Short mmCIF file of C-alpha atoms in Angstrom, two decimals:
data_model
loop_
_atom_site.label_atom_id
_atom_site.label_comp_id
_atom_site.label_asym_id
_atom_site.label_seq_id
_atom_site.Cartn_x
_atom_site.Cartn_y
_atom_site.Cartn_z
CA MET A 2 -14.57 11.88 -48.87
CA ASP A 3 -11.58 10.24 -50.55
CA ALA A 4 -8.05 11.17 -49.52
CA ASP A 5 -7.25 13.22 -52.62
CA SER A 6 -10.18 15.52 -51.91
CA TYR A 7 -8.37 16.83 -48.85
CA ALA A 8 -6.00 18.72 -51.12
CA GLU A 9 -8.93 20.96 -52.09
CA MET A 10 -10.14 21.54 -48.54
CA TYR A 11 -10.04 24.75 -46.56
CA ARG A 12 -6.72 26.17 -45.41
CA PRO A 13 -6.92 28.75 -42.59
CA GLY A 14 -5.78 32.32 -43.26
CA THR A 15 -5.54 35.67 -41.46
CA GLY A 16 -8.94 37.32 -41.05
CA ASP A 17 -10.94 34.11 -41.44
CA LEU A 18 -13.94 33.78 -39.12
CA ILE A 19 -14.27 30.26 -37.74
CA ASP A 20 -17.84 29.14 -37.02
CA GLU A 21 -18.86 32.81 -36.70
CA ARG A 22 -16.92 32.84 -33.43
CA TYR A 23 -13.12 32.94 -33.75
CA GLU A 24 -11.35 35.47 -36.00
CA LEU A 25 -7.86 34.30 -36.97
CA THR A 26 -5.22 36.98 -36.43
CA GLU A 27 -1.79 35.33 -36.62
CA SER A 28 -0.23 31.98 -37.43
CA LEU A 29 1.65 30.64 -34.40
CA GLY A 30 3.28 27.74 -36.20
CA LYS A 31 2.61 24.31 -37.60
CA GLY A 32 4.00 20.83 -37.36
CA GLY A 33 3.34 17.59 -39.16
CA MET A 34 -0.05 17.07 -37.49
CA ALA A 35 -1.54 20.49 -36.79
CA HIS A 36 -1.46 24.23 -37.49
CA VAL A 37 -2.02 26.62 -34.55
CA TRP A 38 -3.39 30.15 -34.90
CA ARG A 39 -3.91 33.08 -32.57
CA ALA A 40 -7.53 34.21 -32.77
CA ARG A 41 -9.95 36.61 -31.15
CA GLU A 42 -13.19 35.26 -29.73
CA ALA A 43 -15.65 38.05 -30.44
CA SER A 44 -18.32 37.06 -27.91
CA ALA A 45 -15.91 36.83 -24.95
CA GLY A 46 -13.49 39.54 -26.08
CA ARG A 47 -10.47 37.33 -25.42
CA GLU A 48 -7.59 35.94 -27.41
CA VAL A 49 -7.53 32.18 -27.89
CA ALA A 50 -5.47 29.54 -29.68
CA VAL A 51 -7.18 27.65 -32.49
CA LYS A 52 -5.57 24.39 -33.54
CA PHE A 53 -6.46 22.92 -36.93
CA LEU A 54 -5.78 19.37 -38.05
CA ARG A 55 -3.39 19.46 -41.01
CA HIS A 56 -4.36 17.54 -44.12
CA ASP A 57 -1.60 18.92 -46.36
CA SER A 58 1.63 17.71 -44.75
CA GLU A 59 4.45 16.23 -46.78
CA ALA A 60 4.25 13.01 -44.75
CA LEU A 61 0.67 12.49 -45.99
CA TYR A 62 1.50 13.16 -49.62
CA ALA A 63 4.31 10.62 -49.42
CA LEU A 64 1.69 7.88 -48.87
CA ASP A 65 -0.31 6.13 -51.56
CA PRO A 66 -4.03 7.07 -51.70
CA HIS A 67 -5.20 4.08 -49.67
CA GLU A 68 -2.59 4.62 -46.92
CA ARG A 69 -3.30 8.34 -46.93
CA ALA A 70 -7.01 7.78 -46.36
CA ALA A 71 -6.30 5.39 -43.50
CA GLU A 72 -3.82 7.78 -41.89
CA LEU A 73 -6.21 10.71 -42.20
CA ALA A 74 -8.95 8.69 -40.51
CA VAL A 75 -6.59 7.95 -37.62
CA ARG A 76 -5.58 11.61 -37.34
CA HIS A 77 -9.20 12.72 -37.27
CA ALA A 78 -9.98 10.21 -34.52
CA ARG A 79 -6.96 11.30 -32.47
CA PHE A 80 -7.90 14.95 -32.92
CA ARG A 81 -11.43 14.32 -31.64
CA ARG A 82 -10.00 12.43 -28.69
CA GLU A 83 -7.63 15.30 -27.87
CA ALA A 84 -10.61 17.66 -27.66
CA THR A 85 -12.47 15.25 -25.40
CA LEU A 86 -9.47 14.85 -23.10
CA LEU A 87 -8.88 18.60 -22.81
CA GLY A 88 -12.51 18.98 -21.83
CA THR A 89 -12.03 16.64 -18.87
CA LEU A 90 -8.63 17.91 -17.65
CA ASP A 91 -9.22 20.78 -15.25
CA HIS A 92 -5.85 22.08 -14.08
CA PRO A 93 -4.07 25.45 -14.50
CA GLY A 94 -1.03 23.62 -15.87
CA ILE A 95 -3.04 22.18 -18.79
CA THR A 96 -4.51 24.26 -21.61
CA ALA A 97 -8.25 24.75 -21.05
CA LEU A 98 -10.67 23.78 -23.82
CA TYR A 99 -12.99 26.57 -25.03
CA GLY A 100 -14.64 24.79 -27.91
CA SER A 101 -14.19 22.43 -30.85
CA GLY A 102 -15.80 21.65 -34.14
CA SER A 103 -15.23 21.55 -37.87
CA HIS A 104 -14.90 24.52 -40.20
CA ARG A 105 -15.41 23.85 -43.90
CA GLY A 106 -14.48 20.22 -43.36
CA VAL A 107 -11.37 20.83 -41.24
CA PRO A 108 -11.51 19.90 -37.52
CA TYR A 109 -10.37 22.51 -35.00
CA ILE A 110 -9.88 22.90 -31.25
CA ALA A 111 -10.14 26.30 -29.53
CA MET A 112 -8.27 26.58 -26.24
CA ARG A 113 -6.59 28.95 -23.82
CA LEU A 114 -3.82 30.93 -25.48
CA VAL A 115 -0.56 30.47 -23.57
CA THR A 116 1.72 33.44 -24.24
CA GLY A 117 5.34 32.91 -23.36
CA VAL A 118 8.07 30.57 -24.59
CA SER A 119 8.44 26.85 -24.94
CA LEU A 120 10.65 25.11 -22.42
CA ARG A 121 12.94 24.26 -25.35
CA THR A 122 13.48 27.96 -26.06
CA PHE A 123 13.74 28.76 -22.36
CA LEU A 124 16.48 26.14 -21.87
CA ASP A 125 18.36 27.28 -24.95
CA GLU A 126 18.42 30.84 -23.59
CA HIS A 127 19.05 30.21 -19.89
CA THR A 128 21.05 26.99 -19.44
CA PRO A 129 22.44 26.33 -16.91
CA LEU A 130 19.45 26.99 -14.67
CA PRO A 131 19.68 27.58 -10.93
CA PRO A 132 18.47 24.41 -9.15
CA ALA A 133 15.52 26.34 -7.67
CA THR A 134 14.34 27.31 -11.16
CA ALA A 135 14.70 23.77 -12.49
CA ILE A 136 12.77 22.33 -9.56
CA ALA A 137 10.08 25.03 -9.88
CA VAL A 138 9.37 23.98 -13.46
CA ALA A 139 9.36 20.31 -12.46
CA VAL A 140 6.94 20.89 -9.55
CA GLN A 141 4.46 22.59 -11.86
CA VAL A 142 4.73 19.95 -14.59
CA ALA A 143 4.33 17.19 -12.01
CA GLY A 144 1.11 18.80 -10.78
CA ALA A 145 -0.35 18.92 -14.28
CA LEU A 146 0.75 15.37 -14.99
CA ALA A 147 -0.74 14.14 -11.71
CA CYS A 148 -4.08 15.58 -12.80
CA ALA A 149 -3.92 13.71 -16.13
CA HIS A 150 -2.89 10.47 -14.46
CA THR A 151 -5.82 10.63 -12.05
CA LEU A 152 -8.28 10.16 -14.94
CA PRO A 153 -6.15 8.13 -16.01
CA VAL A 154 -4.61 9.56 -19.19
CA VAL A 155 -1.00 9.16 -20.32
CA HIS A 156 0.48 12.05 -22.35
CA ARG A 157 3.15 9.96 -24.15
CA ASP A 158 5.08 12.89 -25.64
CA LEU A 159 6.60 14.81 -22.75
CA LYS A 160 9.50 16.89 -24.06
CA PRO A 161 10.67 20.52 -23.77
CA PRO A 162 8.74 21.76 -26.86
CA ASN A 163 5.50 20.46 -25.31
CA ILE A 164 5.88 22.50 -22.13
CA MET A 165 5.25 26.25 -22.19
CA ILE A 166 6.53 28.80 -19.68
CA ASP A 167 3.97 31.58 -19.77
CA ASP A 168 4.69 35.28 -19.28
CA GLU A 169 4.11 34.96 -15.52
CA GLY A 170 6.43 31.95 -15.19
CA ALA A 171 3.77 29.23 -14.97
CA ALA A 172 4.58 25.92 -16.66
CA VAL A 173 1.80 24.60 -18.90
CA LEU A 174 1.67 21.13 -20.43
CA ILE A 175 0.46 21.27 -24.04
CA ASP A 176 -0.18 19.01 -27.04
CA PHE A 177 -2.29 16.04 -25.98
CA GLY A 178 -2.44 14.96 -29.62
CA ILE A 179 -1.15 11.43 -28.96
CA ALA A 180 -2.37 11.20 -25.35
CA LYS A 181 -4.17 7.98 -24.51
CA PRO A 182 -6.81 7.09 -21.93
CA LEU A 183 -5.74 3.97 -20.04
CA ARG A 184 -9.22 2.49 -19.80
CA ALA A 185 -9.45 -1.08 -21.04
CA ASP A 186 -12.06 0.01 -23.61
CA ALA A 187 -10.10 2.96 -24.99
CA THR A 188 -9.91 2.89 -28.79
CA ARG A 189 -6.47 2.32 -30.27
CA TYR A 190 -5.44 4.18 -33.38
CA THR A 191 -1.97 2.90 -34.32
CA ALA A 192 -1.08 -0.45 -35.76
CA HIS A 193 1.61 -2.71 -34.40
CA GLY A 194 5.03 -1.46 -35.46
CA SER A 195 4.37 2.24 -34.88
CA THR A 196 6.26 4.09 -32.16
CA LEU A 197 4.77 7.36 -30.93
CA GLY A 198 6.77 10.00 -29.10
CA THR A 199 10.04 11.84 -29.69
CA ARG A 200 13.55 10.43 -29.93
CA GLY A 201 15.62 11.17 -26.87
CA TYR A 202 12.54 11.30 -24.60
CA LEU A 203 11.06 7.84 -25.22
CA ALA A 204 10.67 5.31 -22.42
CA PRO A 205 12.10 1.83 -22.96
CA GLU A 206 8.61 0.33 -23.29
CA GLN A 207 7.80 2.84 -26.04
CA LEU A 208 10.95 1.86 -27.91
CA LEU A 209 9.93 -1.79 -27.54
CA GLU A 210 6.36 -0.98 -28.71
CA ARG A 211 4.79 -2.18 -25.48
CA GLU A 212 1.70 -0.90 -23.70
CA PRO A 213 2.19 2.58 -22.20
CA THR A 214 1.35 3.20 -18.55
CA ALA A 215 1.41 6.25 -16.31
CA ARG A 216 5.01 5.29 -15.47
CA THR A 217 5.85 5.78 -19.17
CA ASP A 218 5.22 9.49 -18.68
CA VAL A 219 7.37 9.39 -15.54
CA TYR A 220 10.37 8.20 -17.59
CA CYS A 221 9.86 10.91 -20.22
CA PHE A 222 9.43 13.46 -17.43
CA GLY A 223 12.67 12.16 -15.91
CA CYS A 224 14.46 12.92 -19.17
CA VAL A 225 13.07 16.47 -19.18
CA PHE A 226 13.90 17.02 -15.49
CA TYR A 227 17.47 15.77 -16.08
CA GLU A 228 17.85 18.40 -18.81
CA LEU A 229 16.37 21.09 -16.56
CA LEU A 230 18.97 20.29 -13.91
CA THR A 231 22.02 19.76 -16.09
CA GLY A 232 21.39 21.46 -19.45
CA ARG A 233 21.60 18.10 -21.24
CA PRO A 234 19.36 15.03 -21.52
CA PRO A 235 20.48 11.83 -19.77
CA PHE A 236 21.43 10.35 -23.15
CA PRO A 237 22.34 13.19 -25.57
CA LEU A 238 21.21 13.12 -29.19
CA GLY A 239 24.64 13.95 -30.62
CA ALA A 240 25.58 10.42 -31.62
CA ASP A 241 22.67 8.70 -33.37
CA ALA A 242 24.29 5.27 -33.16
CA GLY A 243 23.28 3.52 -29.99
CA LEU A 244 20.77 6.06 -28.65
CA THR A 245 18.01 3.46 -28.49
CA GLU A 246 20.33 0.95 -26.85
CA ARG A 247 21.37 3.52 -24.25
CA HIS A 248 17.75 4.16 -23.28
CA LEU A 249 17.12 0.43 -23.14
CA TYR A 250 20.21 -0.74 -21.28
CA GLU A 251 22.49 2.02 -20.00
CA GLU A 252 22.08 3.45 -16.50
CA PRO A 253 22.20 7.28 -16.44
CA LEU A 254 24.75 9.10 -14.32
CA PRO A 255 23.45 11.19 -11.38
CA PRO A 256 22.62 14.77 -12.44
CA SER A 257 24.91 16.14 -9.72
CA LEU A 258 27.91 14.96 -11.75
CA TYR A 259 27.05 17.60 -14.37
CA ALA A 260 25.75 20.47 -12.22
CA ALA A 261 26.48 21.86 -8.77
CA GLY A 262 23.97 22.34 -5.97
CA ILE A 263 21.72 19.36 -6.72
CA PRO A 264 20.54 17.69 -3.49
CA GLU A 265 21.05 13.97 -3.01
CA ALA A 266 17.28 13.50 -2.79
CA ILE A 267 16.93 14.92 -6.33
CA ASP A 268 19.71 12.65 -7.63
CA ASP A 269 17.91 9.65 -6.17
CA LEU A 270 14.52 10.73 -7.52
CA VAL A 271 15.75 11.31 -11.07
CA ILE A 272 17.57 7.97 -11.23
CA ARG A 273 14.41 6.20 -10.05
CA MET A 274 12.31 8.08 -12.61
CA LEU A 275 14.68 6.75 -15.30
CA ALA A 276 14.50 3.12 -14.20
CA LYS A 277 14.28 0.73 -17.14
CA GLN A 278 11.42 -1.27 -15.59
CA PRO A 279 8.18 0.78 -15.27
CA GLY A 280 7.32 -0.79 -11.93
CA ARG A 281 10.52 0.57 -10.39
CA ARG A 282 9.68 4.17 -11.24
CA PRO A 283 7.83 6.29 -8.67
CA PRO A 284 4.29 7.41 -9.51
CA VAL A 285 4.04 11.09 -10.35
CA ASP A 286 2.32 11.75 -7.01
CA GLU A 287 5.49 10.61 -5.25
CA VAL A 288 7.59 12.75 -7.58
CA LEU A 289 5.51 15.77 -6.60
CA GLU A 290 5.73 14.85 -2.91
CA VAL A 291 9.54 14.75 -3.07
CA LEU A 292 9.91 17.91 -5.17
CA ALA A 293 7.47 20.29 -3.48
CA PRO A 294 9.44 20.78 -0.21
CA LEU A 295 12.70 21.22 -2.17
CA GLY A 296 11.36 23.85 -4.53
CA PRO A 297 10.75 27.57 -3.98
CA GLN A 298 8.42 28.43 -1.11
CA PRO A 299 6.20 31.50 -0.58
CA GLY A 300 8.33 34.48 0.39
CA ASP A 301 11.62 33.07 -0.93
CA PRO A 302 13.93 35.56 -2.68
CA GLU A 303 14.26 35.61 -6.43
CA PRO A 304 16.89 33.10 -7.62
CA ARG A 305 20.14 34.20 -9.23
CA PRO A 306 20.83 34.48 -12.07
CA ARG A 307 17.46 35.95 -13.02
CA THR A 308 15.45 34.52 -15.88
CA HIS A 309 12.54 35.90 -17.82
CA PRO A 310 10.00 34.48 -17.50
CA ASP A 311 10.70 33.38 -13.90
CA PRO A 312 9.23 29.91 -13.21
CA THR A 313 9.83 30.33 -9.48
CA ALA A 314 7.44 33.31 -9.28
CA PRO A 315 4.19 31.29 -9.18
CA LEU A 316 5.55 29.31 -6.21
CA ARG A 317 7.26 32.22 -4.44
CA ARG A 318 4.34 34.63 -4.95
CA PRO A 319 1.20 32.51 -5.29
CA ALA A 320 -0.99 35.44 -4.21
CA ASP A 321 -0.03 37.29 -7.39
CA ARG A 322 -1.89 34.73 -9.47
CA THR A 323 -5.55 33.78 -9.59
CA PRO A 324 -6.70 32.11 -6.35
CA CYS A 325 -7.24 28.67 -7.89
CA ALA A 326 -4.06 28.62 -10.00
CA PHE A 327 -2.05 26.29 -7.81
CA ARG A 328 -4.63 24.16 -6.09
CA ALA A 329 -3.82 20.48 -5.60
CA PRO A 330 -4.10 18.56 -8.88
CA CYS A 331 -7.69 17.52 -9.68
CA GLU A 332 -8.74 17.90 -6.06
CA PRO A 333 -12.33 18.98 -5.35
CA PRO A 334 -12.76 22.10 -3.23
CA ALA A 335 -12.98 21.64 0.49
CA THR A 336 -16.50 21.47 1.91
CA ALA A 337 -18.01 21.47 5.34
CA SER A 338 -17.08 18.44 7.41
CA ALA A 339 -19.54 15.66 8.23
CA ALA A 340 -19.35 16.52 11.88
CA GLY A 341 -20.55 20.09 11.34
CA GLU A 342 -18.66 23.00 12.81
CA GLU A 343 -17.60 21.22 16.02
CA GLU A 344 -14.08 21.83 17.25
CA TRP A 345 -13.32 18.09 17.47
CA LEU A 346 -14.68 15.13 15.56
CA ASP A 347 -17.38 13.13 17.31
CA ALA A 348 -16.17 9.50 17.23
CA ARG A 349 -19.70 8.11 17.52
CA ALA A 350 -20.93 10.22 14.62
CA VAL A 351 -17.99 9.12 12.50
CA GLU A 352 -18.61 5.45 13.35
CA LEU A 353 -22.24 5.80 12.21
CA LEU A 354 -21.04 7.52 9.02
CA CYS A 355 -18.63 4.63 8.38
CA THR A 356 -21.47 2.13 8.82
CA ARG A 357 -23.58 4.01 6.27
CA ALA A 358 -20.66 4.19 3.86
CA GLU A 359 -19.94 0.49 4.22
CA SER A 360 -23.58 -0.23 3.36
CA GLU A 361 -23.24 1.86 0.20
CA ILE A 362 -20.04 0.06 -0.74
CA ALA A 363 -21.60 -3.37 -0.13
CA ALA A 364 -24.32 -2.37 -2.59
CA GLY A 365 -21.66 -1.38 -5.12
CA GLU A 366 -22.41 2.32 -4.83
CA SER A 367 -20.43 5.46 -4.06
CA GLY A 368 -22.87 7.74 -2.30
CA GLU A 369 -23.10 10.65 0.08
CA ALA A 370 -21.59 8.82 3.06
CA THR A 371 -18.45 7.73 1.21
CA GLY A 372 -18.04 11.25 -0.12
CA ARG A 373 -18.22 12.68 3.40
CA LEU A 374 -15.60 10.18 4.57
CA ARG A 375 -13.28 11.50 1.87
CA GLU A 376 -13.64 14.98 3.36
CA LEU A 377 -12.86 13.64 6.83
CA ALA A 378 -9.87 11.41 6.05
CA GLU A 379 -7.01 13.83 6.70
CA ARG A 380 -8.81 15.50 9.59
CA ALA A 381 -9.41 12.16 11.32
CA ARG A 382 -5.75 11.20 11.03
CA GLY A 383 -4.69 14.62 12.28
CA GLU A 384 -6.93 14.50 15.35
CA TRP A 385 -6.71 10.83 16.26
CA GLY A 386 -3.29 9.76 14.95
CA GLU A 387 -2.31 6.83 12.77
CA ARG A 388 -2.92 3.94 15.16
CA ARG A 389 -6.61 4.35 15.93
CA PRO A 390 -8.61 1.69 14.03
CA LEU A 391 -11.41 4.17 13.32
CA VAL A 392 -8.99 6.30 11.27
CA ARG A 393 -8.17 3.32 9.11
CA ARG A 394 -11.89 2.59 8.74
CA VAL A 395 -12.50 6.14 7.52
CA TRP A 396 -9.71 5.87 4.97
CA ARG A 397 -10.90 2.46 3.76
CA GLY A 398 -14.43 3.74 3.25
CA ALA A 399 -13.21 6.82 1.44
CA ALA A 400 -10.86 4.80 -0.79
CA ASP A 401 -13.51 2.18 -1.60
CA GLY A 402 -15.98 4.92 -2.51
CA LEU A 403 -13.53 6.64 -4.84
CA ARG A 404 -12.67 3.31 -6.48
CA LEU A 405 -16.33 2.54 -7.13
CA ALA A 406 -16.78 6.04 -8.55
CA GLY A 407 -13.94 5.39 -11.01
CA ASP A 408 -11.53 7.91 -9.47
CA PHE A 409 -8.70 5.38 -9.41
CA GLY A 410 -5.91 7.91 -8.94
CA SER A 411 -7.38 9.39 -5.75
CA ALA A 412 -8.38 5.95 -4.46
CA ALA A 413 -4.85 4.65 -5.05
CA ARG A 414 -3.39 7.49 -2.98
CA LEU A 415 -5.63 6.59 -0.05
CA TYR A 416 -4.93 2.84 -0.29
CA GLN A 417 -1.22 3.60 -0.43
CA GLY A 418 -1.58 5.83 2.62
CA ILE A 419 -3.29 3.02 4.53
CA ASP A 420 -0.56 0.55 3.60
CA ASP A 421 2.26 2.99 4.40
CA GLY A 422 1.07 4.52 7.65
CA LEU A 423 -2.21 3.24 9.03
CA LEU A 424 -1.71 -0.52 9.20
CA HIS A 425 0.28 -1.71 12.19
CA GLY A 426 1.01 -5.14 13.62
CA ASP A 427 1.44 -8.53 11.99
CA GLY A 428 -1.40 -10.62 13.42
CA PRO A 429 -3.77 -12.57 11.14
CA ALA A 430 -6.33 -9.74 10.95
CA GLU A 431 -3.66 -7.19 10.04
CA ARG A 432 -2.12 -9.48 7.41
CA ALA A 433 -5.54 -10.06 5.87
CA GLU A 434 -6.39 -6.36 5.78
CA ARG A 435 -2.99 -5.49 4.35
CA ALA A 436 -3.48 -8.06 1.57
CA VAL A 437 -6.93 -6.66 0.72
CA VAL A 438 -5.69 -3.06 0.69
CA ARG A 439 -2.81 -3.99 -1.61
CA LEU A 440 -5.19 -5.88 -3.90
CA ARG A 441 -7.44 -2.84 -4.14
CA LEU A 442 -4.40 -0.67 -4.82
CA ALA A 443 -3.39 -3.07 -7.60
CA GLU A 444 -6.93 -2.89 -8.97
CA CYS A 445 -6.62 0.90 -9.18
CA ARG A 446 -3.21 0.59 -10.81
CA LEU A 447 -4.71 -1.71 -13.44
CA ALA A 448 -6.57 1.34 -14.72
CA PHE A 449 -3.11 2.83 -15.41
CA GLY A 450 -2.02 -0.26 -17.34
CA GLU A 451 0.31 -1.59 -14.61
CA LEU A 452 -0.32 -5.27 -15.21
CA GLU A 453 2.95 -6.63 -13.85
CA THR A 454 2.39 -5.00 -10.46
CA ALA A 455 -1.11 -6.50 -10.31
CA VAL A 456 0.20 -9.97 -11.14
CA ALA A 457 2.75 -9.81 -8.33
CA THR A 458 0.14 -8.53 -5.87
CA VAL A 459 -2.38 -11.25 -6.75
CA ASP A 460 0.30 -13.92 -6.30
CA ALA A 461 1.42 -12.46 -2.96
CA ALA A 462 -2.17 -12.32 -1.70
CA GLY A 463 -2.57 -16.00 -2.53
CA HIS A 464 0.42 -16.87 -0.36
CA THR A 465 -0.92 -14.67 2.44
CA ALA A 466 -4.38 -16.28 2.31
CA ALA A 467 -2.86 -19.75 2.56
CA GLY A 468 -1.50 -18.90 6.02
CA LEU A 469 -4.65 -17.29 7.44
CA PRO A 470 -7.55 -18.69 9.44
CA ARG A 471 -10.39 -19.83 7.19
CA GLU A 472 -12.70 -16.82 7.68
CA LEU A 473 -9.95 -14.30 6.96
CA ALA A 474 -8.65 -16.36 4.05
CA ILE A 475 -12.10 -16.31 2.45
CA GLN A 476 -12.18 -12.50 2.66
CA VAL A 477 -8.78 -12.20 0.98
CA GLU A 478 -9.57 -14.79 -1.68
CA SER A 479 -12.84 -13.06 -2.56
CA VAL A 480 -11.07 -9.78 -3.37
CA ARG A 481 -8.17 -11.64 -4.95
CA HIS A 482 -10.59 -13.35 -7.34
CA GLU A 483 -12.15 -9.99 -8.31
CA VAL A 484 -8.79 -8.51 -9.19
CA ASP A 485 -7.64 -11.66 -10.95
CA VAL A 486 -10.71 -11.60 -13.21
CA GLN A 487 -9.98 -8.00 -14.18
CA LEU A 488 -6.33 -8.84 -14.74
CA SER A 489 -7.21 -11.76 -17.01
CA ALA A 490 -9.54 -9.52 -18.99
CA ARG A 491 -6.79 -6.97 -19.51
CA PHE A 492 -4.35 -9.64 -20.73
CA ALA A 493 -7.01 -11.08 -23.06
CA ASP A 494 -7.75 -7.62 -24.42
CA THR A 495 -4.06 -6.99 -25.13
CA ASN A 496 -3.69 -10.34 -26.91
CA ASP A 497 -6.89 -9.88 -28.93
CA ARG A 498 -5.65 -6.53 -30.20
CA GLY A 499 -2.41 -8.05 -31.38
CA GLY A 500 0.03 -6.09 -29.27
CA PRO A 501 0.56 -2.43 -28.54
CA GLY A 502 -1.78 0.28 -29.67
CA THR A 503 -2.70 3.86 -29.06
#
């Protein structure tokens, strides 16, 4: 179909029945890319949101026919990708996908209807927020973002209008329209010279049209969190001149200079989230780890002044919500331990399980044994402490299994845990193991597009190997070579594509 034919295509209207399934009841609004409707799903008896790709926006009609056709093709591809991503993201803070398809030539996505207000509206009505309320929103957004980053997927357009506060106070991350998987083979849909995102919430690398990473979302999230805490973004939009330069070069002031009651730990976290270099920003897992203890806890009193909705309610009264609503991001449910129902772990049984897992890993597989180690990791550390070598062996097996299974986010957390707390001493064996663990962590981070970190880790491992006995050096160099090959492939892919993409 040529581009001009889109002008004659279907436009949704009240009462329309979409694919004999969704009856449109009310327009909820439209932007340049999509039009969202409230609808009733007859078979399930529930209200849903149906999002249609727009083909009639002014921006499209401003293009010549050839450009319009190309842009429409890109929009269709992005829309299909959004549906695919929503189908893989299972978290209460992300809109659930109910279905997708095409109705009379127009693509649509049906998803959970979030009733409430956008964070933009919420801030406009309630600024300044009590610190507890600001942190409550941030904790919930961080959980949703951590789920996306585990895949890994980067949202790329975090801003107050793309966060909803539902009627019960839960924060929900919406609009994955320009989200991007960070796999090396992910299709890119924007040519060099295009910058995606929203002014005032763009990371420096987005402004410079460089490859996005998970830390790109952390910067945008930092801008949103700053506004939650202070009622203003770190670099306000008032004066257009110099806004880009401020995001690129100016250091933000601590939020506590603009609002009272902000703990020093929050000041430090926000400033690190807004670091100009992506590698200096904390991963979202660390953001969540810092925020969770500082936010509202079960049984806490309602903050003053009151807000409606109340974003602290899901954290203060988790029992009032569905049982799974605030589970750990993208974590599988707990299952029975490998050691059965015994009161204490059997060290011999765990050693045998490690041996089986290591055989699976040597064969390049992630099987039952590595999965059982994952279930045992925290329990083993809790029972045996952080210095017992068998604990480290359990964590290594679990991390290696997750890495082979492609769950790079979960594997990275375990490798980081080994490096931070389970590796002790500075003998040759410890230095070799530390180098290998850091290389595997860098390999996981490659999936998130963090090339510079991987380069530094590969170089550091080379220096470490040079000072080790031959047998240990060979072990480090073997893993170092694996990671270096992947790193070279990522650089070659970036160069072949001619720069940034989406």
